[in-house]
Short mmCIF file of N, CA and C in Angstrom, two decimals:
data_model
loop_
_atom_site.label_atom_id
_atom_site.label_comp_id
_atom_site.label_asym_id
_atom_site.label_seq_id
_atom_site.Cartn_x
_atom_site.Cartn_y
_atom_site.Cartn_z
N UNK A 503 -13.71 13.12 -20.58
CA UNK A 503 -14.98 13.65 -20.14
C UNK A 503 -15.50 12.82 -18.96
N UNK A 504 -15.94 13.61 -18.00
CA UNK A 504 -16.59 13.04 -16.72
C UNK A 504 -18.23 12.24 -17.20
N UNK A 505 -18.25 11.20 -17.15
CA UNK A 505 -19.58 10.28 -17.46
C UNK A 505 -20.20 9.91 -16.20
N UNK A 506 -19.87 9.67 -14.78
CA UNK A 506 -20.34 8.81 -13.99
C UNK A 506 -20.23 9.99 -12.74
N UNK A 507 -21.38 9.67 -11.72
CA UNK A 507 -21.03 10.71 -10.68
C UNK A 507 -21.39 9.84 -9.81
N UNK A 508 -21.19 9.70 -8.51
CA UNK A 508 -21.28 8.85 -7.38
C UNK A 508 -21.76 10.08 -6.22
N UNK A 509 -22.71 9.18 -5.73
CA UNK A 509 -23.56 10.64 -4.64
C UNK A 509 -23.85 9.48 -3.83
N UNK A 510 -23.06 10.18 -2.53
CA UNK A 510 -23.06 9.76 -1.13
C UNK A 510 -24.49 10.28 -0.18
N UNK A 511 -25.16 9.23 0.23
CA UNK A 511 -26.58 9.15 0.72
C UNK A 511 -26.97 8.30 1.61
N UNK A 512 -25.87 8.19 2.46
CA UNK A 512 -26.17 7.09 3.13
C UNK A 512 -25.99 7.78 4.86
N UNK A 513 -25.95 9.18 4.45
CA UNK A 513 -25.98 9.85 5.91
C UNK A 513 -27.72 9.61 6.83
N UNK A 514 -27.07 9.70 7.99
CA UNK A 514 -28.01 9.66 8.97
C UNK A 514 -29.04 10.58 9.21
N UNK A 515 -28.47 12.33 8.74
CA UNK A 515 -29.38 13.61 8.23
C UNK A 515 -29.68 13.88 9.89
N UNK A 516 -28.82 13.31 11.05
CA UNK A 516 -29.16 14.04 12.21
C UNK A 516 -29.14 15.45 12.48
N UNK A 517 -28.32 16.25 11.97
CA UNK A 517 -28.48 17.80 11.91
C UNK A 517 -29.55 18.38 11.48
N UNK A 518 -30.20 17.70 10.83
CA UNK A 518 -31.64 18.16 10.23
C UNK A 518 -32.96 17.66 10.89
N UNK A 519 -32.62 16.99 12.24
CA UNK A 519 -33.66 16.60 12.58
C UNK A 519 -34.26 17.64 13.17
N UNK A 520 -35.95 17.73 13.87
CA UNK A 520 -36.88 16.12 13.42
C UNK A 520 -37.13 16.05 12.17
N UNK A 521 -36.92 17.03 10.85
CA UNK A 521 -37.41 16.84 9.60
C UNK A 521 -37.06 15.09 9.02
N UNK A 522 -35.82 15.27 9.44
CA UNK A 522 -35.41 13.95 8.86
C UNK A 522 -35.74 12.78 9.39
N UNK A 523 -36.56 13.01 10.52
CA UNK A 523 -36.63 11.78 11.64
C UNK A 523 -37.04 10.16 10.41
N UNK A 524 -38.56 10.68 9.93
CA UNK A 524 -39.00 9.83 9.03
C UNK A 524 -38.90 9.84 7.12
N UNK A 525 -38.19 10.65 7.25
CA UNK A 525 -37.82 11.28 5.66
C UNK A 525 -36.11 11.60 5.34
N UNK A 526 -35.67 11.05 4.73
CA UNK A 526 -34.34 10.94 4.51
C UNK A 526 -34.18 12.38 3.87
N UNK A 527 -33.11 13.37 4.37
CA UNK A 527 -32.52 14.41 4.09
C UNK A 527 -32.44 14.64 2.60
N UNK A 528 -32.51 14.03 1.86
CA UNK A 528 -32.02 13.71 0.40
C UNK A 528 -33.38 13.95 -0.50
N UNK A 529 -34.38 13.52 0.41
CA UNK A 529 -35.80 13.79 -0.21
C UNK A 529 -36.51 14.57 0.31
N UNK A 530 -35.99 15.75 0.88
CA UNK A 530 -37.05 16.92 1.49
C UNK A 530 -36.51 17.49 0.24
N UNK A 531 -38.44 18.00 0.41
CA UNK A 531 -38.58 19.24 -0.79
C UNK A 531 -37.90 20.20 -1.19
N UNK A 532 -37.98 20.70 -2.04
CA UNK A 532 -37.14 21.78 -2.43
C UNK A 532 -37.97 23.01 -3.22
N UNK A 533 -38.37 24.07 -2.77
CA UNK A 533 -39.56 25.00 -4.01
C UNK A 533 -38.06 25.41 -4.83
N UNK A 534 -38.63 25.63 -6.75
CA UNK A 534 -38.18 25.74 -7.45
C UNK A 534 -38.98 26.75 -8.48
N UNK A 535 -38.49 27.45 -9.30
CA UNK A 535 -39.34 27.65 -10.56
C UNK A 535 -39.14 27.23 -11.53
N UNK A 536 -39.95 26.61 -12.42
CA UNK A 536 -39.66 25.98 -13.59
C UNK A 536 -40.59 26.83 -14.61
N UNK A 537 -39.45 27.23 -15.54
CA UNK A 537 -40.38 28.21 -17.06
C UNK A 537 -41.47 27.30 -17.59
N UNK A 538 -41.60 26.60 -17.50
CA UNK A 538 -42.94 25.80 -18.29
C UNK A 538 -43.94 25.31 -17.06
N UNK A 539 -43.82 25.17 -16.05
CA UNK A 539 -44.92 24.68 -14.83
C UNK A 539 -44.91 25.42 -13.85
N UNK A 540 -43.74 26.86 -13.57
CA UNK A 540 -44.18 27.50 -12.70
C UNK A 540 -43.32 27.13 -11.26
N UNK A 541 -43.98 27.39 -10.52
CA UNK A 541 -43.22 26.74 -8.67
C UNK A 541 -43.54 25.67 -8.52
N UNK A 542 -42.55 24.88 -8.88
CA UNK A 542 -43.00 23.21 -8.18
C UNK A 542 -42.04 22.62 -7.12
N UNK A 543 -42.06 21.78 -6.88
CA UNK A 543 -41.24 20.97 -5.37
C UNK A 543 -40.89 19.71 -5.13
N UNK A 544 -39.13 19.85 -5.80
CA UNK A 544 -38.68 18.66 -5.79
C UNK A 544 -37.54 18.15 -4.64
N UNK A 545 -37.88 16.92 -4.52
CA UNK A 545 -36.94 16.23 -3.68
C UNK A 545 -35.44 16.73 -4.63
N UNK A 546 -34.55 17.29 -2.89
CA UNK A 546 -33.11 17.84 -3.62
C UNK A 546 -32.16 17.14 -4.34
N UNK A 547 -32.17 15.59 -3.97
CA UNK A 547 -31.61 14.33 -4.71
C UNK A 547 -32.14 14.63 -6.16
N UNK A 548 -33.34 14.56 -6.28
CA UNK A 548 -33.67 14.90 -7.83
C UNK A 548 -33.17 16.22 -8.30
N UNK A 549 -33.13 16.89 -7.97
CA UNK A 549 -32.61 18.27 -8.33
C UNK A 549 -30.73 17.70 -8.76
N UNK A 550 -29.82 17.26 -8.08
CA UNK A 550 -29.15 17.23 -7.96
C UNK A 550 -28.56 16.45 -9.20
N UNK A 551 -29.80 15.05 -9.55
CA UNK A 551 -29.58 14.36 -10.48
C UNK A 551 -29.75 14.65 -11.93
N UNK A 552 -30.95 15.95 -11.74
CA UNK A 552 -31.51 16.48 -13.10
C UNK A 552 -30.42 17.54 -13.22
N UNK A 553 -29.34 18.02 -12.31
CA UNK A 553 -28.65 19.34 -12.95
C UNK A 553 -27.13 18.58 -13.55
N UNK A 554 -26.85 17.00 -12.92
CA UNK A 554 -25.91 16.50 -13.44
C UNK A 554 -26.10 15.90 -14.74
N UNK A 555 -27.33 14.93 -14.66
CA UNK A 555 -28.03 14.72 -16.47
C UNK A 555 -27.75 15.85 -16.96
N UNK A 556 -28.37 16.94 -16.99
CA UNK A 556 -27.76 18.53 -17.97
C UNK A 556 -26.85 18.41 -18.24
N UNK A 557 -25.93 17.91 -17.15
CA UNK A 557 -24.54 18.27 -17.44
C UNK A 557 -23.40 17.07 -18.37
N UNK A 558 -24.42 16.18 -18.55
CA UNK A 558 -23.64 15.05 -19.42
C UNK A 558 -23.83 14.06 -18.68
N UNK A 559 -23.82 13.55 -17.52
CA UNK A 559 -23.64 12.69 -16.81
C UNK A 559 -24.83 11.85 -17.70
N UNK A 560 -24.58 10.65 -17.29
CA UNK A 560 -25.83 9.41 -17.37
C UNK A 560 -25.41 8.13 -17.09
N UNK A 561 -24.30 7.74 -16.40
CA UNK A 561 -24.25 7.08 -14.90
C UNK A 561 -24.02 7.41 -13.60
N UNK A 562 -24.88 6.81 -12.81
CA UNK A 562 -25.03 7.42 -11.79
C UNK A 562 -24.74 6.34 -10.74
N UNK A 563 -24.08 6.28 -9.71
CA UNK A 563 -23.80 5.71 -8.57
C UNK A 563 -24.04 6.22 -7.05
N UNK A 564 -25.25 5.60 -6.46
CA UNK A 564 -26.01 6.16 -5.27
C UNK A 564 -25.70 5.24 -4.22
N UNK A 565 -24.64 5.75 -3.13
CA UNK A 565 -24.34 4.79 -1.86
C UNK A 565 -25.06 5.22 -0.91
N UNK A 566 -25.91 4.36 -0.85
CA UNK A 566 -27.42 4.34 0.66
C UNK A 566 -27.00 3.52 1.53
N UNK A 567 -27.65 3.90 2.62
CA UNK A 567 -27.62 3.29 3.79
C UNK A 567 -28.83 2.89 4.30
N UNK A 568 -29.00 2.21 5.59
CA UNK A 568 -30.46 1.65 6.35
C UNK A 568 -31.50 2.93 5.79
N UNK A 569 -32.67 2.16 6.15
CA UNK A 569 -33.51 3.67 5.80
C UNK A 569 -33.88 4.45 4.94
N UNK A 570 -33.04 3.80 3.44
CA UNK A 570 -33.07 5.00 2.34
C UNK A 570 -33.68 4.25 0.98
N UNK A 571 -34.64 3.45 1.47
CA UNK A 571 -35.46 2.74 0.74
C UNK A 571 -36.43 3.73 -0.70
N UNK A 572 -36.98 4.37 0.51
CA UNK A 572 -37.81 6.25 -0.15
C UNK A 572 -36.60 6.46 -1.16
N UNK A 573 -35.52 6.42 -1.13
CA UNK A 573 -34.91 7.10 -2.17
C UNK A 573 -34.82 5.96 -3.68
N UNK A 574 -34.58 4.82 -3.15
CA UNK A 574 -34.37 3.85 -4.56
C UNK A 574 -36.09 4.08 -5.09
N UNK A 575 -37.20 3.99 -4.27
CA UNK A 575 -38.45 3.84 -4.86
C UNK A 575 -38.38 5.43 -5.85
N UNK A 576 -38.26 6.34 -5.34
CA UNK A 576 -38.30 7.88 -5.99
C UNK A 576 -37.94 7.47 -7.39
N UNK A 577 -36.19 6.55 -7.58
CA UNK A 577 -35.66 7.24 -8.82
C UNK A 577 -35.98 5.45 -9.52
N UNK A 578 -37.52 4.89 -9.35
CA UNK A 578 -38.08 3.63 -10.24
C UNK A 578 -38.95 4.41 -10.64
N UNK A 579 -38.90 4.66 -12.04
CA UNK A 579 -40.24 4.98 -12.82
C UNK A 579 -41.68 3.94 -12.58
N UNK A 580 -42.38 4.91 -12.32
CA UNK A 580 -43.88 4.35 -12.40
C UNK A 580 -44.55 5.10 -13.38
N UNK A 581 -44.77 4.43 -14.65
CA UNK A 581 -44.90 5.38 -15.56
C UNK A 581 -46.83 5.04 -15.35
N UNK A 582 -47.32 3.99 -14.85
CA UNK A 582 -48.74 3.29 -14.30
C UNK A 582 -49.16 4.94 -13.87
N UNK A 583 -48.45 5.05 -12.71
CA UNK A 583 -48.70 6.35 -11.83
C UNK A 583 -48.96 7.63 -12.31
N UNK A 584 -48.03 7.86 -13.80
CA UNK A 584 -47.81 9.24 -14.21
C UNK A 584 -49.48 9.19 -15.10
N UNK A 585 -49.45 8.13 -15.65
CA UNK A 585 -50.69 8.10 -16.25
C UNK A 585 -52.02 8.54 -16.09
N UNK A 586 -52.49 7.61 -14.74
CA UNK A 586 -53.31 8.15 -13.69
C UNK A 586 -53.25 9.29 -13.07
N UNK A 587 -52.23 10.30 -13.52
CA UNK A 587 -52.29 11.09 -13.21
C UNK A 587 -53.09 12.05 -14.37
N UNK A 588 -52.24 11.84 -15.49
CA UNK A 588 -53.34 12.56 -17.06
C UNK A 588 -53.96 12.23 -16.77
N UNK A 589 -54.78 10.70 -16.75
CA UNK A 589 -55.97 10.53 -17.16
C UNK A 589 -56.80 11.43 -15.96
N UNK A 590 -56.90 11.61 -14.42
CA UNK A 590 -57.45 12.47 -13.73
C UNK A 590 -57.31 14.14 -13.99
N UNK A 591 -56.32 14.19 -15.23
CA UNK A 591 -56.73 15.87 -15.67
C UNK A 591 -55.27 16.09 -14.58
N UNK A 592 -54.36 15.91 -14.57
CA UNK A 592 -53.08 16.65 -13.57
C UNK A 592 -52.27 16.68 -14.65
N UNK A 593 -52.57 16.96 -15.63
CA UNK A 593 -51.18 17.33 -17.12
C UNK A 593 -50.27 17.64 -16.13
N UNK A 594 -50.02 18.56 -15.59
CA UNK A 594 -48.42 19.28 -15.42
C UNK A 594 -48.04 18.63 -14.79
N UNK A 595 -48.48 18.02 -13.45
CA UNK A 595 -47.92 16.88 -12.50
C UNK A 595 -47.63 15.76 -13.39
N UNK A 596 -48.23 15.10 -14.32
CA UNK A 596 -47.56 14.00 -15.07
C UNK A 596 -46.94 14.30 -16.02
N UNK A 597 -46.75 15.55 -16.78
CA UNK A 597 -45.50 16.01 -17.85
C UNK A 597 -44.01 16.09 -16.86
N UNK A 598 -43.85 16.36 -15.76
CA UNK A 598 -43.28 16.57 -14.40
C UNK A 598 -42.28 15.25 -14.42
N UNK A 599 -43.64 14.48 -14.24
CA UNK A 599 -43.03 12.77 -14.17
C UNK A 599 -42.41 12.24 -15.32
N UNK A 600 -42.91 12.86 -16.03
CA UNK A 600 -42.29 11.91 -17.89
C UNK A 600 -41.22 12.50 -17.56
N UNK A 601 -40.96 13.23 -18.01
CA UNK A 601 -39.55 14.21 -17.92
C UNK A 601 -38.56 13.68 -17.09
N UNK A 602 -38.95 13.35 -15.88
CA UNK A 602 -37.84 12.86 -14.78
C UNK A 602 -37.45 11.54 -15.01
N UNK A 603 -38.92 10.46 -15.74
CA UNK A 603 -38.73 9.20 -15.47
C UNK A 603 -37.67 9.17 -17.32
N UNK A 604 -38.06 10.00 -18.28
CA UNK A 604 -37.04 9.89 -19.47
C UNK A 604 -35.89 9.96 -18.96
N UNK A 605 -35.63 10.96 -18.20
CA UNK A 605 -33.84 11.07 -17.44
C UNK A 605 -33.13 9.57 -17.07
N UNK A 606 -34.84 9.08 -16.33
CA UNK A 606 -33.92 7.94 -15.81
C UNK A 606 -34.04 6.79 -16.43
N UNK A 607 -35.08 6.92 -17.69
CA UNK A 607 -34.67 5.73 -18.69
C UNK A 607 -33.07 5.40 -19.63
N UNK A 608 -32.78 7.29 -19.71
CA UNK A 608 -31.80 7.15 -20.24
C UNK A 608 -30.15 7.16 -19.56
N UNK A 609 -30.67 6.90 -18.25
CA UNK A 609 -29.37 6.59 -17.78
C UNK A 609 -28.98 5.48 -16.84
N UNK A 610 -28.10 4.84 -16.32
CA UNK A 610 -27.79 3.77 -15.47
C UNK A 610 -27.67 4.50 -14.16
N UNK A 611 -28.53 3.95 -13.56
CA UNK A 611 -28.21 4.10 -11.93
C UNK A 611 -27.61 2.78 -11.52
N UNK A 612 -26.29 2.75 -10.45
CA UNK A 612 -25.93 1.86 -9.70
C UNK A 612 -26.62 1.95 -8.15
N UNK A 613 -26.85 1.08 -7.57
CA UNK A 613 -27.04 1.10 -5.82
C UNK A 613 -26.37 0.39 -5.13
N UNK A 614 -25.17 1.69 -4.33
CA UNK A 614 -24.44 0.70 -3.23
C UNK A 614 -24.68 0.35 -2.21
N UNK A 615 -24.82 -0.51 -1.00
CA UNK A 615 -25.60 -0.39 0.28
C UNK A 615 -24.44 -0.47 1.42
N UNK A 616 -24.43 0.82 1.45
CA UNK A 616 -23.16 0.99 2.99
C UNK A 616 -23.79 0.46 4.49
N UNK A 617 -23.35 -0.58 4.97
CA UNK A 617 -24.35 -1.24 6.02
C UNK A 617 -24.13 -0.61 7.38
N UNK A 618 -23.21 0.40 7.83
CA UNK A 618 -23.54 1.65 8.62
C UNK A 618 -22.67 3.09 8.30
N UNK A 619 -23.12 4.14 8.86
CA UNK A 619 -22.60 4.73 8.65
C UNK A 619 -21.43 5.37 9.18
N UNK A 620 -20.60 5.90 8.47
CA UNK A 620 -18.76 5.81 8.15
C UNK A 620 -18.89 7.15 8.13
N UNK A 621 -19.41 8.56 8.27
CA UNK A 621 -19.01 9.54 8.43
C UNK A 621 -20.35 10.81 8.87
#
């Protein structure tokens, strides 16, 4: 059985510019529907990570490059954050967060740092 997936992220995302100029390709939005919250909008890295968790996975190996700082902060739970979010009355935005940050309690992320980019 496949346990571990390795996701290459350490591209430059020049084809996508200017979106990508200040936002790494990996974390532009994505609209979605979700049966319990409706249309919400996730960074596609998360998408990518929540359809491999489904799929069994729960190690994960992420090779970044310069610049892709936004992405290690995304997949650190701030569970402080999700809170403040209930407590201001945003239930669905912080049920949103539990959900993602349980994924990533229950699995190992590795971080590789490719120091330029190779393709």
């Amino acid at each position: 059985m496949i346990d571990t997936a390795v996701i290459p992220v350490a591209g430059l995302g020049t084809r996508m510019l200017p979106a990508t100029k200040e936002q790494p390709k990996e974390m532009l939005p994505v609209p979605m529907r979700n049966s319990r919250h409706g249309l919400v909008f996730k960074p596609f890295l998360q998408l990518v990570f929540e359809q491999l968790y489904d799929a069994g996975i729960r190690r994960f190996i992420f090779v970044v490059g310069r610049g892709k700082r936004s992405i290690e902060d995304h997949f650190t739970p701030d569970w402080g954050y999700a809170h403040y979010l209930e407590q201001r009355g945003k239930k669905r935005e912080a049920e949103l967060l539990y959900e993602f940050y349980q994924r990533l309690e229950d699995s190992t992320l590795v971080w590789v740092n490719q120091p330029e980019p190779r393709g």
